Each structure stands twice: as C-alpha cells, then as structure tokens.
Amino acid sequence: MNNSLRELRATREWSQSDLAGKLNVSRQTVNAIETEKYDPSLPLAFKIARLFKLPIEEIFSER
Amino acid sequence: MAEDHVPSPACNRVTTGLLWLAAATFIYLVSLWLLKHHSDWSPAARIAVTLAPLLPGIFYLRALLKSFWQMDELQRRIQIEALGFALAGTVIVLTAVNVFAAEGIRLVNYPSGLGIGGVYMTTFILWSVGVSISTFRYR
C-alpha cells in the first residue's frame, strides 16, 4: 500500500518521534509505515487520518 | 540535543517480568538445596518447597502477557512472527534430534534426545533469531 505519511509529516515539520508520540506508537512503527514495509491496522490508519484531518483514502492508496 | 528517554509501559513490564524471573530462579535454587539437605521433612513440606518457585513464575508469566498487550502493533507483530519461528524451529530441531536418536545416530551432547533444558534453550535461541530477522525486515 502506498502512503503520503512522510510528506504530510514534513509539511508540519514533525520528526518521526513527534508523530510516534502523537499516535502513541514507536518511532520504528512510523518509519516502517513511511517506508511502506508495514501497513498499519485499520484503527491506526483512522488515527492517522484524524490527526492530519484528511480522509484515509487521501493518505493511503492501493499500489 | 539528546531527547529524554521515557521507558514505555511495555518496557517497564519486561523489567518487572525479569525481576520475577530472577526471583523464581533464586527460589528454585533454594528449594533444590532444601530438598537435598532436608530429606527428613514431611511429604507435605517437601511438596510445598517443590512448588514454591511456581508463585513467582506465575507473576513472571503475568508480567510477560501484560507487556505483550502494551506493545504497539508493529512490536506485537514482530513478537508473534518470532514466536512462530521459534515454535516451528523447535519442532523441526526436536524431531531431527529424536529421529537421529531412534536411528542410533548419537549426537555428541544429546545421546538420548533433547531434554527439557535443551528444548527451552533451542526455543530461546530461535526466538532471539526470529526477533532479529523480523526487526531487520521492518527497519
């Protein structure tokens, strides 16, 4: 699954640790999602969408 | 500037778990010594001493399970993959060693198959390898 998490994080000038803290996950999880090695669960994807105030499909898309 | 490191709840649970494991090991060693040097004790007392390490052992398992449920989803997936790897690997190693023993092919240190200590050690080693592989995959 593709995602634009890195770009969204960059526009807010957050570090991976900042984002991990806001999502209550580890920095490794944020990095794995950004590098598209790991697809987040649906609850975490909703949490990310709520944090960036965007619909899920604008952040995550099928390859 | 270095960031302040605040241990996660899962990390604290692991530390608590290790303390309970240390307590269980210590009580186990004391109980072995007591059973060896007090063979005149009543059967009830000997059973109580034998079972004494189980109590900290139960607290160890409780801490371990709590730490598992406090991990974030990626950490939990890494642990599940590592446990699956360790389980499958232990079955394969155990089967191979026992087949060798049944066929009369004696392995140097395990003439009659892996004992329970060997099984624990194999599982632990394979779990460590599994954690390393999964951590590397999601790096």
PDB file of C-alpha atoms in Angstrom:
ATOM      1  CA  MET A   1       0.000   0.000   0.000  1.00  0.00           C
ATOM      2  CA  ASN A   2       1.307   3.480  -0.871  1.00  0.00           C
ATOM      3  CA  ASN A   3       1.019   6.354   1.581  1.00  0.00           C
ATOM      4  CA  SER A   4       1.914  10.015   1.851  1.00  0.00           C
ATOM      5  CA  LEU A   5       2.743   9.987   5.553  1.00  0.00           C
ATOM      6  CA  ARG A   6       6.311  11.244   5.108  1.00  0.00           C
ATOM      7  CA  GLU A   7       5.147  14.248   3.030  1.00  0.00           C
ATOM      8  CA  LEU A   8       2.332  15.058   5.467  1.00  0.00           C
ATOM      9  CA  ARG A   9       4.717  14.860   8.404  1.00  0.00           C
ATOM     10  CA  ALA A  10       7.235  17.066   6.585  1.00  0.00           C
ATOM     11  CA  THR A  11       4.623  19.787   5.923  1.00  0.00           C
ATOM     12  CA  ARG A  12       4.018  20.012   9.673  1.00  0.00           C
ATOM     13  CA  GLU A  13       7.753  19.895  10.433  1.00  0.00           C
ATOM     14  CA  TRP A  14       7.308  16.967  12.802  1.00  0.00           C
ATOM     15  CA  SER A  15      10.045  14.439  13.426  1.00  0.00           C
ATOM     16  CA  GLN A  16       9.235  10.719  13.350  1.00  0.00           C
ATOM     17  CA  SER A  17       9.449  10.751  17.147  1.00  0.00           C
ATOM     18  CA  ASP A  18       6.924  13.648  17.309  1.00  0.00           C
ATOM     19  CA  LEU A  19       4.472  11.745  15.121  1.00  0.00           C
ATOM     20  CA  ALA A  20       5.057   8.499  17.030  1.00  0.00           C
ATOM     21  CA  GLY A  21       4.255  10.332  20.285  1.00  0.00           C
ATOM     22  CA  LYS A  22       1.017  11.765  18.846  1.00  0.00           C
ATOM     23  CA  LEU A  23      -0.054   8.330  17.582  1.00  0.00           C
ATOM     24  CA  ASN A  24       1.126   6.509  20.730  1.00  0.00           C
ATOM     25  CA  VAL A  25       3.285   4.078  18.747  1.00  0.00           C
ATOM     26  CA  SER A  26       7.049   3.542  18.490  1.00  0.00           C
ATOM     27  CA  ARG A  27       9.276   5.532  16.120  1.00  0.00           C
ATOM     28  CA  GLN A  28      10.099   2.227  14.413  1.00  0.00           C
ATOM     29  CA  THR A  29       6.399   1.815  13.542  1.00  0.00           C
ATOM     30  CA  VAL A  30       6.226   5.298  11.970  1.00  0.00           C
ATOM     31  CA  ASN A  31       9.394   4.577   9.989  1.00  0.00           C
ATOM     32  CA  ALA A  32       8.094   1.172   8.807  1.00  0.00           C
ATOM     33  CA  ILE A  33       4.815   2.774   7.625  1.00  0.00           C
ATOM     34  CA  GLU A  34       6.634   5.631   5.853  1.00  0.00           C
ATOM     35  CA  THR A  35       8.980   3.234   4.043  1.00  0.00           C
ATOM     36  CA  GLU A  36       5.921   1.103   3.160  1.00  0.00           C
ATOM     37  CA  LYS A  37       7.362  -2.011   4.774  1.00  0.00           C
ATOM     38  CA  TYR A  38       4.390  -2.229   7.112  1.00  0.00           C
ATOM     39  CA  ASP A  39       0.697  -1.497   6.511  1.00  0.00           C
ATOM     40  CA  PRO A  40      -0.964  -0.088   9.643  1.00  0.00           C
ATOM     41  CA  SER A  41      -4.061  -1.651  11.169  1.00  0.00           C
ATOM     42  CA  LEU A  42      -7.411  -0.021  10.398  1.00  0.00           C
ATOM     43  CA  PRO A  43      -7.648   1.658  13.870  1.00  0.00           C
ATOM     44  CA  LEU A  44      -4.151   3.150  13.436  1.00  0.00           C
ATOM     45  CA  ALA A  45      -4.971   4.283   9.876  1.00  0.00           C
ATOM     46  CA  PHE A  46      -8.088   6.071  11.228  1.00  0.00           C
ATOM     47  CA  LYS A  47      -5.980   7.648  13.978  1.00  0.00           C
ATOM     48  CA  ILE A  48      -3.513   8.949  11.360  1.00  0.00           C
ATOM     49  CA  ALA A  49      -6.381  10.286   9.223  1.00  0.00           C
ATOM     50  CA  ARG A  50      -7.921  12.079  12.227  1.00  0.00           C
ATOM     51  CA  LEU A  51      -4.553  13.570  13.203  1.00  0.00           C
ATOM     52  CA  PHE A  52      -3.997  15.035   9.721  1.00  0.00           C
ATOM     53  CA  LYS A  53      -7.730  15.865   9.309  1.00  0.00           C
ATOM     54  CA  LEU A  54      -7.839  14.035   5.961  1.00  0.00           C
ATOM     55  CA  PRO A  55      -9.868  11.107   4.610  1.00  0.00           C
ATOM     56  CA  ILE A  56      -8.000   7.787   4.837  1.00  0.00           C
ATOM     57  CA  GLU A  57      -8.007   7.339   1.041  1.00  0.00           C
ATOM     58  CA  GLU A  58      -6.081  10.607   0.634  1.00  0.00           C
ATOM     59  CA  ILE A  59      -3.281   9.263   2.817  1.00  0.00           C
ATOM     60  CA  PHE A  60      -3.304   5.585   1.838  1.00  0.00           C
ATOM     61  CA  SER A  61      -3.824   4.189  -1.636  1.00  0.00           C
ATOM     62  CA  GLU A  62      -3.507   0.818  -3.340  1.00  0.00           C
ATOM     63  CA  ARG A  63      -0.367   0.181  -5.374  1.00  0.00           C
TER      64      ARG A  63
ATOM     65  CA  MET B   1      20.386  17.639  21.895  1.00  0.00           C
ATOM     66  CA  ALA B   2      19.583  14.224  23.313  1.00  0.00           C
ATOM     67  CA  GLU B   3      15.887  13.553  23.868  1.00  0.00           C
ATOM     68  CA  ASP B   4      14.726  12.433  27.314  1.00  0.00           C
ATOM     69  CA  HIS B   5      14.112   8.719  27.174  1.00  0.00           C
ATOM     70  CA  VAL B   6      10.909   7.696  28.916  1.00  0.00           C
ATOM     71  CA  PRO B   7      10.556   3.887  29.115  1.00  0.00           C
ATOM     72  CA  SER B   8       7.296   2.603  27.590  1.00  0.00           C
ATOM     73  CA  PRO B   9       4.786   0.716  29.804  1.00  0.00           C
ATOM     74  CA  ALA B  10       5.712  -2.467  27.882  1.00  0.00           C
ATOM     75  CA  CYS B  11       9.393  -1.864  28.735  1.00  0.00           C
ATOM     76  CA  ASN B  12       8.544  -1.415  32.428  1.00  0.00           C
ATOM     77  CA  ARG B  13       6.558  -4.662  32.322  1.00  0.00           C
ATOM     78  CA  VAL B  14       9.518  -6.506  30.805  1.00  0.00           C
ATOM     79  CA  THR B  15      11.730  -5.201  33.647  1.00  0.00           C
ATOM     80  CA  THR B  16       9.157  -6.317  36.236  1.00  0.00           C
ATOM     81  CA  GLY B  17       8.941  -9.687  34.472  1.00  0.00           C
ATOM     82  CA  LEU B  18      12.712 -10.140  34.574  1.00  0.00           C
ATOM     83  CA  LEU B  19      12.697  -9.389  38.326  1.00  0.00           C
ATOM     84  CA  TRP B  20      10.025 -12.074  38.858  1.00  0.00           C
ATOM     85  CA  LEU B  21      12.064 -14.489  36.694  1.00  0.00           C
ATOM     86  CA  ALA B  22      15.143 -13.778  38.841  1.00  0.00           C
ATOM     87  CA  ALA B  23      13.051 -14.373  41.984  1.00  0.00           C
ATOM     88  CA  ALA B  24      11.697 -17.648  40.561  1.00  0.00           C
ATOM     89  CA  THR B  25      15.215 -18.826  39.663  1.00  0.00           C
ATOM     90  CA  PHE B  26      16.543 -17.903  43.122  1.00  0.00           C
ATOM     91  CA  ILE B  27      13.663 -19.666  44.905  1.00  0.00           C
ATOM     92  CA  TYR B  28      14.118 -22.699  42.608  1.00  0.00           C
ATOM     93  CA  LEU B  29      17.805 -22.954  43.571  1.00  0.00           C
ATOM     94  CA  VAL B  30      16.972 -22.534  47.279  1.00  0.00           C
ATOM     95  CA  SER B  31      14.249 -25.187  47.022  1.00  0.00           C
ATOM     96  CA  LEU B  32      16.697 -27.616  45.336  1.00  0.00           C
ATOM     97  CA  TRP B  33      19.174 -27.048  48.167  1.00  0.00           C
ATOM     98  CA  LEU B  34      16.462 -27.521  50.819  1.00  0.00           C
ATOM     99  CA  LEU B  35      15.171 -30.730  49.214  1.00  0.00           C
ATOM    100  CA  LYS B  36      18.708 -32.127  49.015  1.00  0.00           C
ATOM    101  CA  HIS B  37      19.680 -31.291  52.591  1.00  0.00           C
ATOM    102  CA  HIS B  38      16.369 -31.933  54.380  1.00  0.00           C
ATOM    103  CA  SER B  39      15.226 -35.331  53.171  1.00  0.00           C
ATOM    104  CA  ASP B  40      13.718 -35.898  56.647  1.00  0.00           C
ATOM    105  CA  TRP B  41      10.982 -33.291  56.117  1.00  0.00           C
ATOM    106  CA  SER B  42       7.361 -34.455  55.781  1.00  0.00           C
ATOM    107  CA  PRO B  43       5.970 -35.105  52.279  1.00  0.00           C
ATOM    108  CA  ALA B  44       3.664 -32.075  52.647  1.00  0.00           C
ATOM    109  CA  ALA B  45       6.600 -29.782  53.463  1.00  0.00           C
ATOM    110  CA  ARG B  46       8.613 -31.188  50.558  1.00  0.00           C
ATOM    111  CA  ILE B  47       5.701 -30.618  48.151  1.00  0.00           C
ATOM    112  CA  ALA B  48       5.342 -27.022  49.416  1.00  0.00           C
ATOM    113  CA  VAL B  49       9.074 -26.392  48.886  1.00  0.00           C
ATOM    114  CA  THR B  50       8.945 -28.010  45.434  1.00  0.00           C
ATOM    115  CA  LEU B  51       6.013 -25.833  44.355  1.00  0.00           C
ATOM    116  CA  ALA B  52       7.389 -22.589  45.882  1.00  0.00           C
ATOM    117  CA  PRO B  53       9.084 -21.372  42.624  1.00  0.00           C
ATOM    118  CA  LEU B  54       5.720 -21.594  40.814  1.00  0.00           C
ATOM    119  CA  LEU B  55       4.328 -18.480  42.526  1.00  0.00           C
ATOM    120  CA  PRO B  56       6.953 -16.009  41.212  1.00  0.00           C
ATOM    121  CA  GLY B  57       6.802 -17.995  37.942  1.00  0.00           C
ATOM    122  CA  ILE B  58       3.099 -17.182  37.627  1.00  0.00           C
ATOM    123  CA  PHE B  59       3.812 -13.469  38.279  1.00  0.00           C
ATOM    124  CA  TYR B  60       6.539 -13.658  35.612  1.00  0.00           C
ATOM    125  CA  LEU B  61       4.058 -15.021  33.042  1.00  0.00           C
ATOM    126  CA  ARG B  62       1.507 -12.368  34.065  1.00  0.00           C
ATOM    127  CA  ALA B  63       4.051  -9.558  33.528  1.00  0.00           C
ATOM    128  CA  LEU B  64       5.099 -11.111  30.213  1.00  0.00           C
ATOM    129  CA  LEU B  65       1.499 -11.236  28.933  1.00  0.00           C
ATOM    130  CA  LYS B  66       0.810  -7.672  30.106  1.00  0.00           C
ATOM    131  CA  SER B  67       3.948  -6.420  28.346  1.00  0.00           C
ATOM    132  CA  PHE B  68       2.754  -8.155  25.167  1.00  0.00           C
ATOM    133  CA  TRP B  69      -0.610  -6.343  25.210  1.00  0.00           C
ATOM    134  CA  GLN B  70       1.037  -2.978  25.954  1.00  0.00           C
ATOM    135  CA  MET B  71       3.293  -3.201  22.891  1.00  0.00           C
ATOM    136  CA  ASP B  72       2.376  -1.208  19.818  1.00  0.00           C
ATOM    137  CA  GLU B  73       1.059  -3.155  16.838  1.00  0.00           C
ATOM    138  CA  LEU B  74       4.384  -3.490  14.988  1.00  0.00           C
ATOM    139  CA  GLN B  75       6.227  -4.706  18.110  1.00  0.00           C
ATOM    140  CA  ARG B  76       3.434  -7.213  18.688  1.00  0.00           C
ATOM    141  CA  ARG B  77       3.689  -8.457  15.079  1.00  0.00           C
ATOM    142  CA  ILE B  78       7.472  -8.855  15.466  1.00  0.00           C
ATOM    143  CA  GLN B  79       6.940 -10.914  18.640  1.00  0.00           C
ATOM    144  CA  ILE B  80       4.259 -13.098  17.004  1.00  0.00           C
ATOM    145  CA  GLU B  81       6.484 -13.753  13.981  1.00  0.00           C
ATOM    146  CA  ALA B  82       9.433 -14.554  16.272  1.00  0.00           C
ATOM    147  CA  LEU B  83       7.336 -16.911  18.430  1.00  0.00           C
ATOM    148  CA  GLY B  84       6.021 -18.679  15.306  1.00  0.00           C
ATOM    149  CA  PHE B  85       9.574 -19.032  14.016  1.00  0.00           C
ATOM    150  CA  ALA B  86      10.759 -20.375  17.395  1.00  0.00           C
ATOM    151  CA  LEU B  87       7.844 -22.816  17.668  1.00  0.00           C
ATOM    152  CA  ALA B  88       8.278 -24.238  14.151  1.00  0.00           C
ATOM    153  CA  GLY B  89      12.074 -24.294  14.503  1.00  0.00           C
ATOM    154  CA  THR B  90      11.927 -26.105  17.858  1.00  0.00           C
ATOM    155  CA  VAL B  91       9.596 -28.767  16.423  1.00  0.00           C
ATOM    156  CA  ILE B  92      11.974 -29.326  13.497  1.00  0.00           C
ATOM    157  CA  VAL B  93      15.087 -29.471  15.718  1.00  0.00           C
ATOM    158  CA  LEU B  94      13.354 -31.729  18.265  1.00  0.00           C
ATOM    159  CA  THR B  95      12.094 -34.091  15.549  1.00  0.00           C
ATOM    160  CA  ALA B  96      15.512 -34.242  13.874  1.00  0.00           C
ATOM    161  CA  VAL B  97      17.347 -34.947  17.148  1.00  0.00           C
ATOM    162  CA  ASN B  98      14.832 -37.640  18.191  1.00  0.00           C
ATOM    163  CA  VAL B  99      14.878 -39.291  14.744  1.00  0.00           C
ATOM    164  CA  PHE B 100      18.681 -39.391  14.917  1.00  0.00           C
ATOM    165  CA  ALA B 101      18.465 -40.912  18.422  1.00  0.00           C
ATOM    166  CA  ALA B 102      15.891 -43.502  17.271  1.00  0.00           C
ATOM    167  CA  GLU B 103      18.100 -44.474  14.332  1.00  0.00           C
ATOM    168  CA  GLY B 104      21.044 -44.961  16.662  1.00  0.00           C
ATOM    169  CA  ILE B 105      22.896 -41.900  15.395  1.00  0.00           C
ATOM    170  CA  ARG B 106      24.152 -40.324  18.616  1.00  0.00           C
ATOM    171  CA  LEU B 107      24.692 -36.597  18.647  1.00  0.00           C
ATOM    172  CA  VAL B 108      27.619 -35.619  20.826  1.00  0.00           C
ATOM    173  CA  ASN B 109      25.890 -33.855  23.728  1.00  0.00           C
ATOM    174  CA  TYR B 110      22.400 -35.336  23.342  1.00  0.00           C
ATOM    175  CA  PRO B 111      22.740 -39.143  23.420  1.00  0.00           C
ATOM    176  CA  SER B 112      19.058 -39.683  24.290  1.00  0.00           C
ATOM    177  CA  GLY B 113      17.380 -36.734  22.560  1.00  0.00           C
ATOM    178  CA  LEU B 114      16.930 -33.148  23.775  1.00  0.00           C
ATOM    179  CA  GLY B 115      15.963 -32.831  27.430  1.00  0.00           C
ATOM    180  CA  ILE B 116      13.561 -30.138  28.663  1.00  0.00           C
ATOM    181  CA  GLY B 117      16.529 -27.788  29.201  1.00  0.00           C
ATOM    182  CA  GLY B 118      17.596 -28.323  25.596  1.00  0.00           C
ATOM    183  CA  VAL B 119      14.082 -27.560  24.369  1.00  0.00           C
ATOM    184  CA  TYR B 120      13.960 -24.292  26.379  1.00  0.00           C
ATOM    185  CA  MET B 121      17.403 -23.303  25.124  1.00  0.00           C
ATOM    186  CA  THR B 122      16.537 -24.102  21.482  1.00  0.00           C
ATOM    187  CA  THR B 123      13.282 -22.133  21.726  1.00  0.00           C
ATOM    188  CA  PHE B 124      15.046 -19.153  23.328  1.00  0.00           C
ATOM    189  CA  ILE B 125      17.822 -19.111  20.703  1.00  0.00           C
ATOM    190  CA  LEU B 126      15.332 -19.404  17.817  1.00  0.00           C
ATOM    191  CA  TRP B 127      13.109 -16.693  19.363  1.00  0.00           C
ATOM    192  CA  SER B 128      16.146 -14.359  19.567  1.00  0.00           C
ATOM    193  CA  VAL B 129      16.982 -15.098  15.909  1.00  0.00           C
ATOM    194  CA  GLY B 130      13.323 -14.557  14.952  1.00  0.00           C
ATOM    195  CA  VAL B 131      13.171 -11.173  16.709  1.00  0.00           C
ATOM    196  CA  SER B 132      16.366 -10.096  14.928  1.00  0.00           C
ATOM    197  CA  ILE B 133      15.054 -11.182  11.493  1.00  0.00           C
ATOM    198  CA  SER B 134      11.644  -9.502  11.964  1.00  0.00           C
ATOM    199  CA  THR B 135      13.186  -6.316  13.378  1.00  0.00           C
ATOM    200  CA  PHE B 136      15.504  -6.173  10.366  1.00  0.00           C
ATOM    201  CA  ARG B 137      12.582  -6.724   7.956  1.00  0.00           C
ATOM    202  CA  TYR B 138      10.651  -3.715   9.292  1.00  0.00           C
ATOM    203  CA  ARG B 139      13.681  -1.449   9.749  1.00  0.00           C
TER     204      ARG B 139
END
